[in-house]
mmCIF file of C-alpha atoms and ligand atoms in Angstrom:
data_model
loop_
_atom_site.group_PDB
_atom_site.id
_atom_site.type_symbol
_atom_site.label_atom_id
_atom_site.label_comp_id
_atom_site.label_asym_id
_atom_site.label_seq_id
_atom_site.Cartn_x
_atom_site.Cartn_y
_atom_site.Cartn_z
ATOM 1 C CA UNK A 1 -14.266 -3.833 -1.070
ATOM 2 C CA UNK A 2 -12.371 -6.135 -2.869
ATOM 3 C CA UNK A 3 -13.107 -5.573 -7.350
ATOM 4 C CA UNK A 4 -12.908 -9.780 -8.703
ATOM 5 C CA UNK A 5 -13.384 -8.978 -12.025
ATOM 6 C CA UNK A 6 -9.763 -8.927 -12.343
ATOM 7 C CA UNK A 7 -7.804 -11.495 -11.182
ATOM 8 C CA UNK A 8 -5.770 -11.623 -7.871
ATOM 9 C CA UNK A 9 -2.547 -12.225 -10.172
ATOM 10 C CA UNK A 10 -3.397 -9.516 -12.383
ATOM 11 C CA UNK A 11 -4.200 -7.351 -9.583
ATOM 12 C CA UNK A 12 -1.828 -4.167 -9.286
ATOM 13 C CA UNK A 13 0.315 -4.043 -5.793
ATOM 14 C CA UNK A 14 0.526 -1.182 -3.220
ATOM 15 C CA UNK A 15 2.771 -0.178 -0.593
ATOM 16 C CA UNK A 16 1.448 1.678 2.448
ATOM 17 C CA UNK A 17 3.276 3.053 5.743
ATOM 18 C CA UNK A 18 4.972 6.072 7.663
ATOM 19 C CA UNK A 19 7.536 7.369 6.185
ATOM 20 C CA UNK A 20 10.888 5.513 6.173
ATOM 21 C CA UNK A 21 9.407 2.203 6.742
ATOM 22 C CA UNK A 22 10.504 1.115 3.149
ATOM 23 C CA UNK A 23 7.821 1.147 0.586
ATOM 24 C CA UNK A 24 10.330 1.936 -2.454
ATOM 25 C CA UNK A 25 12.704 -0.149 -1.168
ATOM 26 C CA UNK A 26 11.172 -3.109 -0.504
ATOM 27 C CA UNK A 27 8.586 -2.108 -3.403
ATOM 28 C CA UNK A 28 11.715 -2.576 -5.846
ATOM 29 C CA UNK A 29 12.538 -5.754 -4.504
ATOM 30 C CA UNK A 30 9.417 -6.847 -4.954
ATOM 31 C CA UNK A 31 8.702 -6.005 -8.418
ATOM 32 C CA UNK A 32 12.427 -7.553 -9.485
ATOM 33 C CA UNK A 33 11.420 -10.927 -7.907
ATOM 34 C CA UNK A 34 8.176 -11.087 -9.781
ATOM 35 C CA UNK A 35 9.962 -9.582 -12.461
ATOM 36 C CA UNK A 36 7.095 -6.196 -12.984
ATOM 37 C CA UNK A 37 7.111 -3.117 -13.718
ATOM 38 C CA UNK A 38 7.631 -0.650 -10.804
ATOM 39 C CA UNK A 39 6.655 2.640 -9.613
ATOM 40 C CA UNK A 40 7.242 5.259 -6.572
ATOM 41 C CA UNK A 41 4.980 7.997 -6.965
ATOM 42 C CA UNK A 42 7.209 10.296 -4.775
ATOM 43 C CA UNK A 43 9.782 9.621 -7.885
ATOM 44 C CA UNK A 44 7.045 10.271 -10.504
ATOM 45 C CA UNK A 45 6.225 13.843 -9.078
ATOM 46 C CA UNK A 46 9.591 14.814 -8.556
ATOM 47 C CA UNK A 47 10.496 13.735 -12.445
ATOM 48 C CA UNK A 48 7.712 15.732 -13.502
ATOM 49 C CA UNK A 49 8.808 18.728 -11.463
ATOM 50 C CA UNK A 50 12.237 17.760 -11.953
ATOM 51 C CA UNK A 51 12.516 18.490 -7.956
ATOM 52 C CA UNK A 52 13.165 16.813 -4.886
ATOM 53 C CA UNK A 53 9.242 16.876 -2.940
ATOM 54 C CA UNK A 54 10.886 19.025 -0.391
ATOM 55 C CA UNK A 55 11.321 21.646 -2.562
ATOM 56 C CA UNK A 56 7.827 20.631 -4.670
ATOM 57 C CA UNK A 57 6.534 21.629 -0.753
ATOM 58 C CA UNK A 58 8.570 24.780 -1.022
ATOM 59 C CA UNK A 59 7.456 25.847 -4.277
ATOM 60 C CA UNK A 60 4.044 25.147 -5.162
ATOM 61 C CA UNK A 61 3.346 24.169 -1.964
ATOM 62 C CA UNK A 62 1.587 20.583 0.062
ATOM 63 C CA UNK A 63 -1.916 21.177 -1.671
ATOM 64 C CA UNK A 64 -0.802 20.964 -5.344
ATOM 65 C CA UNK A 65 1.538 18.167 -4.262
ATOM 66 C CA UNK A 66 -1.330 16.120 -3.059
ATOM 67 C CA UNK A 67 -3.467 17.002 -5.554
ATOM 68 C CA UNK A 68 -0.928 15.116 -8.126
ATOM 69 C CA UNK A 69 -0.422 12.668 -5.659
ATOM 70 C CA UNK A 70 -4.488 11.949 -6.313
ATOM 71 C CA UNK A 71 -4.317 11.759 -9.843
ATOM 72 C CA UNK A 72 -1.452 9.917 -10.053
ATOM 73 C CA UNK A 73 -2.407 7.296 -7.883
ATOM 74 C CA UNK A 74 -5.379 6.789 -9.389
ATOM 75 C CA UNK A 75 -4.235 6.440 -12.947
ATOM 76 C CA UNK A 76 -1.362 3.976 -11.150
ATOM 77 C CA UNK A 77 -4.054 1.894 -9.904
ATOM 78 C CA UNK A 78 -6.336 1.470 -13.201
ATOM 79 C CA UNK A 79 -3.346 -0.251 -14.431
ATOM 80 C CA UNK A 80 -3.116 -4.005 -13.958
ATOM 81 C CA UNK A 81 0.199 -5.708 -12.943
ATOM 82 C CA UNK A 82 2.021 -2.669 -11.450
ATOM 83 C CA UNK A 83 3.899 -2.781 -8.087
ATOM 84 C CA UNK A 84 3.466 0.777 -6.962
ATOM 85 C CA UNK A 85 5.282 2.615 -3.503
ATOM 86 C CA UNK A 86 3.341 5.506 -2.540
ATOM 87 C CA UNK A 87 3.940 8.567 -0.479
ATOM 88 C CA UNK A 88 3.644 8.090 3.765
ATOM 89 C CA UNK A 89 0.446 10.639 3.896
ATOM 90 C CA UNK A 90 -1.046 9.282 0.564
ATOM 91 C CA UNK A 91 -3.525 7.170 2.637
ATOM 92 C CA UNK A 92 -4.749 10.612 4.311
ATOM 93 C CA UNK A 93 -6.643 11.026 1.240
ATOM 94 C CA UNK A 94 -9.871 9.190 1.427
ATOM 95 C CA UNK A 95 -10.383 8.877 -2.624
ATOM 96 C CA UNK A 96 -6.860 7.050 -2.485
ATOM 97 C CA UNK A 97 -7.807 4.727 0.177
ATOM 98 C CA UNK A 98 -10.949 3.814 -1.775
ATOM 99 C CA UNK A 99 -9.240 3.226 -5.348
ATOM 100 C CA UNK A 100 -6.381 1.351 -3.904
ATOM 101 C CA UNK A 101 -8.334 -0.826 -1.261
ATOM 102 C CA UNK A 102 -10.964 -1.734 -4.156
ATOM 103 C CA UNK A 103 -8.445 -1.862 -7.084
ATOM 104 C CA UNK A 104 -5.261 -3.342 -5.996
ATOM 105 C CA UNK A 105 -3.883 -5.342 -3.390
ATOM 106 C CA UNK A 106 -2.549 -3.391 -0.795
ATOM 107 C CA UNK A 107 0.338 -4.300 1.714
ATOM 108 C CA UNK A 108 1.239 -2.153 4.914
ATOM 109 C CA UNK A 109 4.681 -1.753 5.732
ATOM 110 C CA UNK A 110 4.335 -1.858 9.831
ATOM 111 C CA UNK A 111 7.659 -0.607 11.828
ATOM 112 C CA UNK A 112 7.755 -0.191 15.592
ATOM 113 C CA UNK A 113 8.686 3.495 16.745
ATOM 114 C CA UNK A 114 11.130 1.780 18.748
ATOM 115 C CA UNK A 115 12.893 1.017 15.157
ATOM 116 C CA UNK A 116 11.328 3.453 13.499
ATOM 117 C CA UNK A 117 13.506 5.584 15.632
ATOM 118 C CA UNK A 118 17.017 4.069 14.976
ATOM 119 C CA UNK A 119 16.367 4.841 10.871
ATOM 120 C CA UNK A 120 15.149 8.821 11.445
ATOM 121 C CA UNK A 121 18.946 10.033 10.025
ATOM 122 C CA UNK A 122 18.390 8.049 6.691
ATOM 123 C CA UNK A 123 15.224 9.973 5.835
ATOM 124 C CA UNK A 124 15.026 13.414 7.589
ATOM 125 C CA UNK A 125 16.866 15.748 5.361
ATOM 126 C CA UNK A 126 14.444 14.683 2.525
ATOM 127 C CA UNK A 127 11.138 14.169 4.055
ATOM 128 C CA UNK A 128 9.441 18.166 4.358
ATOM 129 C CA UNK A 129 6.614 16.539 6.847
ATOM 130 C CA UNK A 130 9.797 15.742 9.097
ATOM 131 C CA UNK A 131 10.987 19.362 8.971
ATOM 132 C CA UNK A 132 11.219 21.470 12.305
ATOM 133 C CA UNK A 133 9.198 18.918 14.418
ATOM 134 C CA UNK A 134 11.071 17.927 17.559
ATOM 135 C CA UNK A 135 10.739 13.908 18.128
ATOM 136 C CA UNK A 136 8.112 13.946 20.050
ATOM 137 C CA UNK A 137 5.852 16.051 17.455
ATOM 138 C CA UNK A 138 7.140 13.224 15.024
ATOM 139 C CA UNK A 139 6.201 10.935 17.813
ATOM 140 C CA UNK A 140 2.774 11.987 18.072
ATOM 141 C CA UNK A 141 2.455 12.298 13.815
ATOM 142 C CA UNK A 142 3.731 8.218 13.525
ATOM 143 C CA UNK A 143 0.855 7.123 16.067
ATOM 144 C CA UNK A 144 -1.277 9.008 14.507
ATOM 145 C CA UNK A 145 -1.013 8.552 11.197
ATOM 146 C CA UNK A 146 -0.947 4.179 12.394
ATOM 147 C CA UNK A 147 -4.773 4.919 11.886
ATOM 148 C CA UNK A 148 -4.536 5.916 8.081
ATOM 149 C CA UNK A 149 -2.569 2.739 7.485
ATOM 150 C CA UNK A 150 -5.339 0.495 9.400
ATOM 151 C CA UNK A 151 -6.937 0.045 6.518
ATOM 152 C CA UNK A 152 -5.309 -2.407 4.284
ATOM 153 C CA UNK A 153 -5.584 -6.195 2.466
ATOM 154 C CA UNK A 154 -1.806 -7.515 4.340
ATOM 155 C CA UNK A 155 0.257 -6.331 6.831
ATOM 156 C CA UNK A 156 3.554 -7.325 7.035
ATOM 157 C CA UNK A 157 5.536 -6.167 10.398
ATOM 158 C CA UNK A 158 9.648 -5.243 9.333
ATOM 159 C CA UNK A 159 11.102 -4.915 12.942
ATOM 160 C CA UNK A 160 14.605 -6.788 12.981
ATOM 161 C CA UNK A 161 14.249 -7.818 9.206
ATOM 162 C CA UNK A 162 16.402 -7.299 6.502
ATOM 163 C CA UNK A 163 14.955 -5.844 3.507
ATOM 164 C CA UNK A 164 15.542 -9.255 1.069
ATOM 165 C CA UNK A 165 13.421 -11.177 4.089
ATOM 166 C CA UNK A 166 10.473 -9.309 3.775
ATOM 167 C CA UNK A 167 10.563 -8.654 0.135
ATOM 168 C CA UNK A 168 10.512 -12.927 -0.120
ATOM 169 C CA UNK A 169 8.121 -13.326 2.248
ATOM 170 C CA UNK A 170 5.676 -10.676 0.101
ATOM 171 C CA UNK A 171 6.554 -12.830 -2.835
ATOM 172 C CA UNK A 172 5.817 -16.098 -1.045
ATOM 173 C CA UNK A 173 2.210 -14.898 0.441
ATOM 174 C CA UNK A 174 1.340 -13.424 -2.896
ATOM 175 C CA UNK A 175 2.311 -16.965 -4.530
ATOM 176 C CA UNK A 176 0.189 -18.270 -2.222
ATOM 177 C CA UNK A 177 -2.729 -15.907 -2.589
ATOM 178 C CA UNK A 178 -2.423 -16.582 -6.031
ATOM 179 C CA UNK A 179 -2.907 -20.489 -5.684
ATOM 180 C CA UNK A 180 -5.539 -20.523 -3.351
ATOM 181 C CA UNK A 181 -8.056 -17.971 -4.769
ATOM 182 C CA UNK A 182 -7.755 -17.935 -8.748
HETATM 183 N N1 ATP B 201 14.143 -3.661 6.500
HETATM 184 C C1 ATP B 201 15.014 -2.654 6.529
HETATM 185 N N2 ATP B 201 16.105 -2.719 7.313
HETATM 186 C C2 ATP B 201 16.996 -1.698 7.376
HETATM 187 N N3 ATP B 201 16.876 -0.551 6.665
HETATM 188 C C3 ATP B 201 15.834 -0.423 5.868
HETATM 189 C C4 ATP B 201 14.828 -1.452 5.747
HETATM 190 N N4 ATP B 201 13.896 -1.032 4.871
HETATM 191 C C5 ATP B 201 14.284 0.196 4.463
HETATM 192 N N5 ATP B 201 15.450 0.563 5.048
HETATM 193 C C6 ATP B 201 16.171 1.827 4.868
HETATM 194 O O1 ATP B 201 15.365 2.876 5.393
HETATM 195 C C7 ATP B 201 15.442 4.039 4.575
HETATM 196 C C8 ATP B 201 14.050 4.451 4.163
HETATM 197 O O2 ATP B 201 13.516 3.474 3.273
HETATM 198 P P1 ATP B 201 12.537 3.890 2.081
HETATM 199 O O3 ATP B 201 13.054 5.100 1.377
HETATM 200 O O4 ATP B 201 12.333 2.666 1.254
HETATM 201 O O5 ATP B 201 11.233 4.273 2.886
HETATM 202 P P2 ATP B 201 9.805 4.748 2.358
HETATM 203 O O6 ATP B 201 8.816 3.967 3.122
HETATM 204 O O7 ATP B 201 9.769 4.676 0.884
HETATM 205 O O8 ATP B 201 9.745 6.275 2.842
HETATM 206 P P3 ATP B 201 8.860 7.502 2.246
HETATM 207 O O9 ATP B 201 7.443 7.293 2.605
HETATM 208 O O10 ATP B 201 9.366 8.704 2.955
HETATM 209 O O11 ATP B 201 9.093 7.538 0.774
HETATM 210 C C9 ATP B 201 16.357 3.685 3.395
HETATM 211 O O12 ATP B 201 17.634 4.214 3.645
HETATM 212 C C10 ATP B 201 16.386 2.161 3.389
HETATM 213 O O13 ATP B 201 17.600 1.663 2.896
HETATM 214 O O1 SKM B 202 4.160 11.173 5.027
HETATM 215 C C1 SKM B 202 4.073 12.167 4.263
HETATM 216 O O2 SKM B 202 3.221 13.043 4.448
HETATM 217 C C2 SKM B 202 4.986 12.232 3.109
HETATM 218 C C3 SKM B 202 5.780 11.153 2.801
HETATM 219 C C4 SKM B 202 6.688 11.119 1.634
HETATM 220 O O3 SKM B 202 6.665 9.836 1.051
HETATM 221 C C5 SKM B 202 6.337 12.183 0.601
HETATM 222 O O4 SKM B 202 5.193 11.830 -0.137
HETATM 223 C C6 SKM B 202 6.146 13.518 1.256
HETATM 224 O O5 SKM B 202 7.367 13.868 1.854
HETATM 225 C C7 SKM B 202 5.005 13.484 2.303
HETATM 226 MG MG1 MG B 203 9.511 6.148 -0.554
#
């Protein structure tokens, strides 16, 4: 699954998980320690629409959003050296999973519900997938959805850790990576 041609170093970096779990901002962190480039596709599509996603979901609707989520990604990943955040539900595409699992390295971003919970008023306003569910329904979507995340290089569990902590220990398994199979 995983492409050596290119290097591990060289290799581009994903972020995976539910929403909320913090794949841009731990992806940020990341890229400023390693000093590299970085790149949320959520942001991407809504500077192209010039539109928050909930109202991309509004407007044009879920399909053409994913659709550009696709070709995004993909062009994202044929890059070398990027550290790229991508949407919760990106992973439900199986053409994403496949480019980013055989392209890139690819770190999951696992939260408990039980903490997942405590963060739902930081994200639900902005996330359209969140929208008129009650909390079980979102419940029910988060253990679900654990399955489209079970496919991955790393995981890396966040519960009770602050958002510098896991960024450095990213950096310092990478490093690692990096030294023992180059
Ligand atoms: N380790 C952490 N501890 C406390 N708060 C955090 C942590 N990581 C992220 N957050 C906060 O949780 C919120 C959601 O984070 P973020 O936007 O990075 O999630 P995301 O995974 O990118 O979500 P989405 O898939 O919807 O884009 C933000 O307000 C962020 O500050
Ligand atoms: O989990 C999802 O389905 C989504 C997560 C967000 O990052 C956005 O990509 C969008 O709101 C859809
Ligand atoms: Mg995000």
């Amino acid at each position: 699954m995983f492409n050596r041609e290119v290097p591990l170093k060289e290799k581009s970096i994903v972020f995976i998980g539910f929403m909320g779990v913090g794949k841009t901002t731990i992806g940020k962190l990341v890229a400023k320690k390693l000093y590299r480039d970085f790149v949320d596709i959520d942001e991407e599509i809504e500077k192209e629409y010039q539109m928050p996603v909930s109202q991309i979901f509004s407007s044009i609707g879920e399909k053409a959003f994913r659709e550009r989520e696709k070709s995004m990604i993909i062009d994202y990943c044929q890059q070398k050296l990027q550290i790229i955040s991508v949407g919760g539900g990106a992973f439900l595409q199986e053409e994403i999973r496949n480019v980013c699992l055989s392209s890139c390295i690819v770190f999951f971003l696992d939260l408990s519900w039980e903490s997942w919970k405590e963060r739902i008023s930081l994200i639900i306003d902005s996330r359209p997938v969140l929208q008129d569910r009650s909390l079980e329904e979102i419940e029910e979507l988060f253990y679900k959805r654990q399955e489209i995340y079970s496919v991955h290089h790393s995981k890396v569990s966040t519960d009770n850790q602050e958002m510098e902590e896991v960024a450095d220990y990213i950096v310092d398994s990478l490093k690692l990576a990096w030294e023992l199979y180059d």
